[in-house]
Coordinates of C-alpha atoms and ligand atoms in Angstrom, one line a residue:
M95 CA -9.1 -0.5 17.9
A96 CA -8.4 -4.1 16.9
E97 CA -5.0 -5.0 15.5
A98 CA -4.5 -4.8 11.8
A99 CA -5.3 -7.8 9.6
L100 CA -2.2 -9.5 8.1
I101 CA -2.1 -9.6 4.3
D102 CA -0.8 -13.1 3.6
G103 CA 1.3 -12.6 0.5
K104 CA 2.9 -16.0 1.0
A105 CA -0.5 -17.8 0.7
F106 CA -1.6 -15.6 -2.2
A107 CA 1.6 -16.3 -4.0
Q108 CA 1.3 -20.0 -3.5
A109 CA -2.2 -20.0 -4.9
L110 CA -1.0 -17.9 -7.9
R111 CA 1.9 -20.4 -8.5
A112 CA -0.5 -23.3 -8.3
R113 CA -2.8 -21.6 -11.0
V114 CA 0.2 -20.9 -13.1
G115 CA 1.3 -24.5 -12.8
E116 CA -2.0 -25.8 -14.0
Y117 CA -2.0 -23.5 -17.0
A118 CA 1.7 -24.3 -17.7
A119 CA 0.7 -28.0 -17.9
A120 CA -2.2 -27.1 -20.3
F121 CA 0.2 -25.0 -22.4
A122 CA 2.7 -27.8 -22.6
H123 CA -0.1 -30.2 -23.7
Q124 CA -1.3 -27.8 -26.4
A125 CA 2.0 -26.3 -27.6
G126 CA 4.1 -29.4 -27.3
R127 CA 6.7 -27.7 -25.2
R128 CA 7.0 -26.2 -21.7
P129 CA 7.0 -22.4 -21.2
G130 CA 10.6 -21.4 -20.8
L131 CA 12.4 -18.7 -18.8
A132 CA 16.1 -17.8 -19.3
V133 CA 17.7 -16.2 -16.3
V134 CA 21.1 -14.5 -16.7
L135 CA 23.4 -13.8 -13.7
V136 CA 26.6 -11.9 -14.2
G137 CA 29.1 -12.1 -11.4
D138 CA 28.8 -13.6 -7.9
D139 CA 26.8 -11.2 -5.8
P140 CA 25.5 -13.4 -3.0
A141 CA 22.0 -12.0 -2.8
S142 CA 21.6 -12.2 -6.6
Q143 CA 22.8 -15.9 -6.5
V144 CA 20.1 -16.7 -4.0
Y145 CA 17.4 -14.9 -6.1
V146 CA 18.4 -16.6 -9.3
G147 CA 18.5 -20.0 -7.7
A148 CA 15.0 -19.4 -6.3
K149 CA 13.7 -18.3 -9.7
G150 CA 15.1 -21.5 -11.3
K151 CA 13.5 -23.7 -8.7
A152 CA 10.2 -21.9 -8.9
C153 CA 10.1 -22.4 -12.6
A154 CA 10.8 -26.1 -12.3
A155 CA 8.1 -26.5 -9.6
A156 CA 5.5 -24.8 -11.9
G157 CA 6.4 -27.2 -14.8
M158 CA 8.4 -24.6 -16.7
A159 CA 11.8 -24.9 -18.4
S160 CA 14.5 -22.8 -16.8
F161 CA 17.7 -21.9 -18.6
E162 CA 20.3 -20.5 -16.3
H163 CA 23.3 -18.6 -17.7
R164 CA 25.9 -17.7 -15.0
L165 CA 28.6 -15.5 -16.5
P166 CA 31.9 -14.3 -14.9
A167 CA 32.0 -10.9 -13.2
D168 CA 34.3 -9.6 -16.0
T169 CA 32.0 -10.4 -18.8
S170 CA 32.2 -7.8 -21.6
E171 CA 29.1 -5.9 -22.8
A172 CA 29.6 -7.5 -26.3
A173 CA 29.5 -11.0 -24.8
L174 CA 26.4 -10.3 -22.8
L175 CA 24.6 -8.6 -25.8
S176 CA 25.5 -11.6 -27.9
L177 CA 23.9 -14.0 -25.3
I178 CA 20.8 -11.9 -25.2
E179 CA 20.5 -11.9 -29.0
R180 CA 20.8 -15.7 -28.9
L181 CA 18.0 -15.9 -26.3
N182 CA 15.8 -13.5 -28.3
Q183 CA 16.0 -15.9 -31.2
D184 CA 15.6 -19.1 -29.2
E185 CA 12.2 -20.6 -29.8
A186 CA 12.3 -22.5 -26.4
V187 CA 12.8 -19.2 -24.5
D188 CA 9.6 -17.2 -23.8
G189 CA 11.0 -14.9 -21.1
I190 CA 14.4 -13.4 -20.5
L191 CA 15.5 -12.0 -17.1
V192 CA 18.9 -10.4 -16.6
Q193 CA 19.4 -10.2 -12.8
L194 CA 20.2 -6.7 -11.6
P195 CA 22.4 -5.0 -10.4
L196 CA 25.1 -5.7 -13.1
P197 CA 28.8 -5.2 -12.6
G198 CA 30.0 -1.7 -13.3
Q199 CA 31.5 -2.2 -16.8
L200 CA 28.0 -3.1 -18.1
D201 CA 25.5 -0.5 -19.1
E202 CA 22.2 -1.7 -17.6
Q203 CA 20.0 0.4 -19.8
A204 CA 21.8 -0.8 -22.9
I205 CA 21.5 -4.4 -21.8
I206 CA 17.8 -4.2 -21.0
A207 CA 17.2 -2.4 -24.3
A208 CA 18.6 -5.4 -26.1
I209 CA 16.0 -7.8 -24.8
N210 CA 13.0 -8.4 -27.1
P211 CA 10.2 -6.5 -25.3
D212 CA 7.9 -9.5 -25.9
K213 CA 10.3 -11.6 -23.8
D214 CA 10.9 -8.9 -21.2
V215 CA 9.0 -10.6 -18.4
D216 CA 10.6 -8.2 -15.8
G217 CA 8.8 -5.3 -17.6
F218 CA 12.0 -3.2 -17.5
H219 CA 12.3 -2.4 -21.2
I220 CA 11.4 1.1 -22.1
I221 CA 8.8 -0.2 -24.5
N222 CA 7.0 -1.9 -21.6
A223 CA 7.5 1.1 -19.3
G224 CA 5.9 3.2 -22.1
R225 CA 3.0 0.7 -22.6
L226 CA 2.3 1.0 -18.9
A227 CA 2.5 4.8 -19.0
V228 CA -0.1 5.0 -21.8
G229 CA -2.3 2.2 -20.5
Q230 CA -1.5 -0.4 -23.2
T231 CA -1.1 -4.1 -22.5
G232 CA 2.5 -5.0 -21.8
F233 CA 4.7 -6.6 -19.2
V234 CA 4.6 -4.9 -15.8
P235 CA 7.4 -5.2 -13.2
C236 CA 6.7 -8.2 -10.9
T237 CA 6.9 -6.5 -7.5
P238 CA 4.5 -3.7 -8.1
L239 CA 2.1 -6.0 -10.0
G240 CA 2.2 -8.3 -7.0
C241 CA 1.4 -5.4 -4.7
I242 CA -1.6 -4.2 -6.8
M243 CA -2.9 -7.8 -6.8
L244 CA -2.7 -7.9 -3.0
L245 CA -4.4 -4.5 -2.7
K246 CA -7.3 -5.4 -5.0
D247 CA -7.7 -8.7 -3.2
R248 CA -8.0 -6.9 0.1
L249 CA -9.9 -3.8 -0.9
G250 CA -11.7 -4.6 -4.0
D251 CA -12.3 -1.4 -5.9
L252 CA -9.6 1.2 -5.3
S253 CA -11.5 4.1 -6.9
G254 CA -11.1 7.4 -5.2
L255 CA -8.8 6.1 -2.5
E256 CA -5.8 8.2 -1.5
A257 CA -2.6 6.3 -2.1
V258 CA 0.9 7.4 -1.1
V259 CA 3.8 5.6 -2.7
I260 CA 7.1 6.2 -0.9
G261 CA 10.0 5.7 -3.4
R262 CA 10.3 6.6 -7.0
S263 CA 12.4 3.7 -8.5
N264 CA 11.9 2.5 -12.0
I265 CA 11.4 -1.1 -10.6
V266 CA 8.8 -0.4 -7.9
G267 CA 7.8 3.2 -7.1
K268 CA 7.0 4.6 -10.6
P269 CA 5.2 1.5 -12.0
M270 CA 3.3 1.2 -8.6
A271 CA 2.0 4.7 -8.9
Q272 CA 0.9 4.1 -12.5
L273 CA -0.9 0.9 -11.5
L274 CA -2.7 2.7 -8.7
T275 CA -3.6 5.5 -11.1
E276 CA -5.0 3.0 -13.6
A277 CA -7.1 1.6 -10.7
N278 CA -8.5 5.1 -10.1
A279 CA -6.8 5.8 -6.9
T280 CA -5.6 9.4 -6.2
V281 CA -1.8 9.0 -6.1
T282 CA 1.1 10.8 -4.5
I283 CA 4.7 9.8 -5.1
A284 CA 6.8 10.7 -2.1
H285 CA 10.6 10.5 -2.0
S286 CA 13.7 11.6 -0.2
R287 CA 13.0 15.3 -1.0
T288 CA 9.4 15.2 0.1
R289 CA 8.6 17.8 2.8
N290 CA 6.7 16.7 5.8
L291 CA 6.6 13.1 4.8
P292 CA 4.7 11.9 8.0
E293 CA 1.9 14.4 7.1
V294 CA 1.8 13.3 3.5
V295 CA 1.6 9.6 4.6
R296 CA -1.2 10.4 7.1
R297 CA -3.5 11.3 4.2
A298 CA -3.2 7.9 2.7
D299 CA -5.8 5.1 2.7
I300 CA -3.1 3.0 0.9
V301 CA 0.6 3.3 1.8
V302 CA 3.2 1.6 -0.3
A303 CA 6.7 1.8 1.2
A304 CA 9.5 1.1 -1.2
V305 CA 12.6 3.0 0.0
G306 CA 14.9 0.4 1.4
R307 CA 15.3 2.0 4.8
P308 CA 14.7 -0.2 7.8
E309 CA 11.5 0.7 9.7
M310 CA 11.5 4.3 8.4
V311 CA 7.7 4.6 8.3
R312 CA 6.5 4.9 11.9
G313 CA 3.1 3.9 13.4
D314 CA 2.0 7.5 14.0
W315 CA 2.4 8.3 10.3
I316 CA -0.4 5.8 9.5
K317 CA -4.0 6.9 9.1
P318 CA -6.2 4.6 11.3
G319 CA -7.6 1.8 9.2
A320 CA -5.2 2.3 6.3
T321 CA -3.8 -0.5 4.2
V322 CA 0.0 -0.8 4.3
I323 CA 2.1 -2.5 1.7
D324 CA 5.7 -2.9 2.8
V325 CA 8.0 -3.6 -0.1
G326 CA 11.2 -3.2 2.0
I327 CA 13.5 -6.2 2.9
N328 CA 16.3 -4.9 5.1
R329 CA 18.6 -6.9 7.3
L330 CA 19.4 -5.3 10.6
P331 CA 22.9 -5.7 12.2
P332 CA 23.1 -9.0 14.2
E333 CA 22.2 -8.9 17.9
P334 CA 24.9 -10.0 20.3
G335 CA 25.5 -13.8 20.0
K336 CA 23.6 -14.0 16.6
D337 CA 25.2 -14.7 13.2
R338 CA 22.5 -12.8 11.2
G339 CA 20.3 -9.8 12.0
R340 CA 16.5 -9.8 11.7
L341 CA 14.8 -9.0 8.4
V342 CA 12.6 -5.9 8.7
G343 CA 10.6 -3.9 6.2
D344 CA 10.5 -0.1 5.5
V345 CA 7.6 0.1 8.0
A346 CA 8.0 -0.2 11.8
F347 CA 5.7 -3.2 11.8
A348 CA 4.8 -3.5 15.5
E349 CA 3.8 0.2 15.6
A350 CA 1.9 0.1 12.4
L351 CA 0.0 -3.1 13.4
E352 CA -1.7 -1.0 16.2
V353 CA -3.0 1.6 13.7
A354 CA -3.4 0.1 10.2
G355 CA -6.5 -1.8 9.0
A356 CA -4.3 -4.3 7.2
I357 CA -0.5 -4.7 6.6
T358 CA 1.9 -7.0 4.8
P359 CA 4.4 -8.7 7.1
V360 CA 8.2 -8.9 6.3
P361 CA 9.0 -11.6 5.5
G362 CA 5.9 -13.3 4.1
G363 CA 4.2 -10.3 2.5
V364 CA 5.3 -8.8 -0.7
G365 CA 8.5 -10.9 -1.1
P366 CA 6.9 -14.1 -2.2
M367 CA 4.7 -12.3 -4.7
T368 CA 7.6 -11.2 -6.9
I369 CA 8.6 -14.7 -8.1
A370 CA 4.9 -15.8 -8.4
V371 CA 4.3 -12.9 -10.7
L372 CA 7.4 -13.6 -12.7
L373 CA 6.1 -17.1 -13.4
R374 CA 2.7 -15.6 -14.4
N375 CA 4.4 -13.1 -16.8
T376 CA 6.4 -15.9 -18.3
L377 CA 3.3 -18.0 -18.9
I378 CA 1.6 -15.0 -20.6
A379 CA 4.7 -14.5 -22.7
A380 CA 4.6 -18.2 -23.7
Y381 CA 1.0 -18.0 -24.8
A382 CA 1.7 -14.9 -26.9
H383 CA 4.9 -16.4 -28.3
A384 CA 2.9 -19.5 -29.4
G385 CA 0.1 -17.3 -30.9
M386 CA -2.4 -18.7 -28.5
P387 CA -4.9 -16.7 -26.4
A388 CA -3.8 -16.2 -22.8
P389 CA -6.0 -17.6 -20.1
E390 CA -8.2 -15.2 -18.2
G391 CA -7.9 -14.6 -14.5
L392 CA -4.2 -14.7 -14.0
Ligands
GUN420 N1 17.1 -7.3 -8.8 C1 16.3 -7.0 -7.7 N2 15.0 -7.3 -8.1 C2 15.0 -7.7 -9.4 C3 14.0 -8.1 -10.3 O1 12.8 -8.1 -10.0 N3 14.4 -8.4 -11.5 C4 15.7 -8.4 -11.9 N4 16.0 -8.8 -13.1 N5 16.7 -8.0 -11.1 C5 16.3 -7.7 -9.8

């Protein structure tokens, strides 16, 4: 059989960012201000610093205002809650994102609960998780929303397809399963206690791997022709003579390529979608905040 098609998340994300940029300009023209995203980083986790920098740059490139708040690692919960309250009240701020993970002294759930759900562009607030659970409009976490966009773009109607989501995190696995259910797929959530995982995965027309274990899903777990979405971004130990190891997903890519119908590469698959969807969510928050109807087709 022919090699799997590559799902080009990078190109899809670029096109989405371009659309968001056009609408952001139209919004600024109508509303007299740019859509604004506040990004809060507590501490100096190197990966988080990279993500937060990338989010700020992407905002600027899409014609949005970015407000970065970098706080010391020993910030108290009271100080962070007071910043969030200020951002909740700030008319220039449409979206608020608190980069996770937070340092140990801070209660993540309490911090997220303090964000105004209408500014919760990450979709992490329990109000938004609840809206998703009951099928109401709300903010949906960026990574799974990006995955469902790629799947619908590739497959069209997902009705009746067997989907297996590996991983049950609040940020990816659970919302992913809900989005697939909403799209009329038959959904299984697999996780670390699942028995016979290879057999379960072999049923799937759609596999979404979101476990954070390098190359765990092997090629012979994949049903021929299945669509594989690899959410994992894992850095392998460096090879001799190299400073940094290779980035790999949760799927053994070369093996899966021989069996799948289509697959997202790592890097360049799901990764670029997350920030593009964050910008989209921020734009939608801005329209709602300004009392204007959101554009269709985002
Ligand atoms: N940490 C890892 N991914 C994310 C994300 O999508 N949003 C936030 N706020 N923190 C993260």
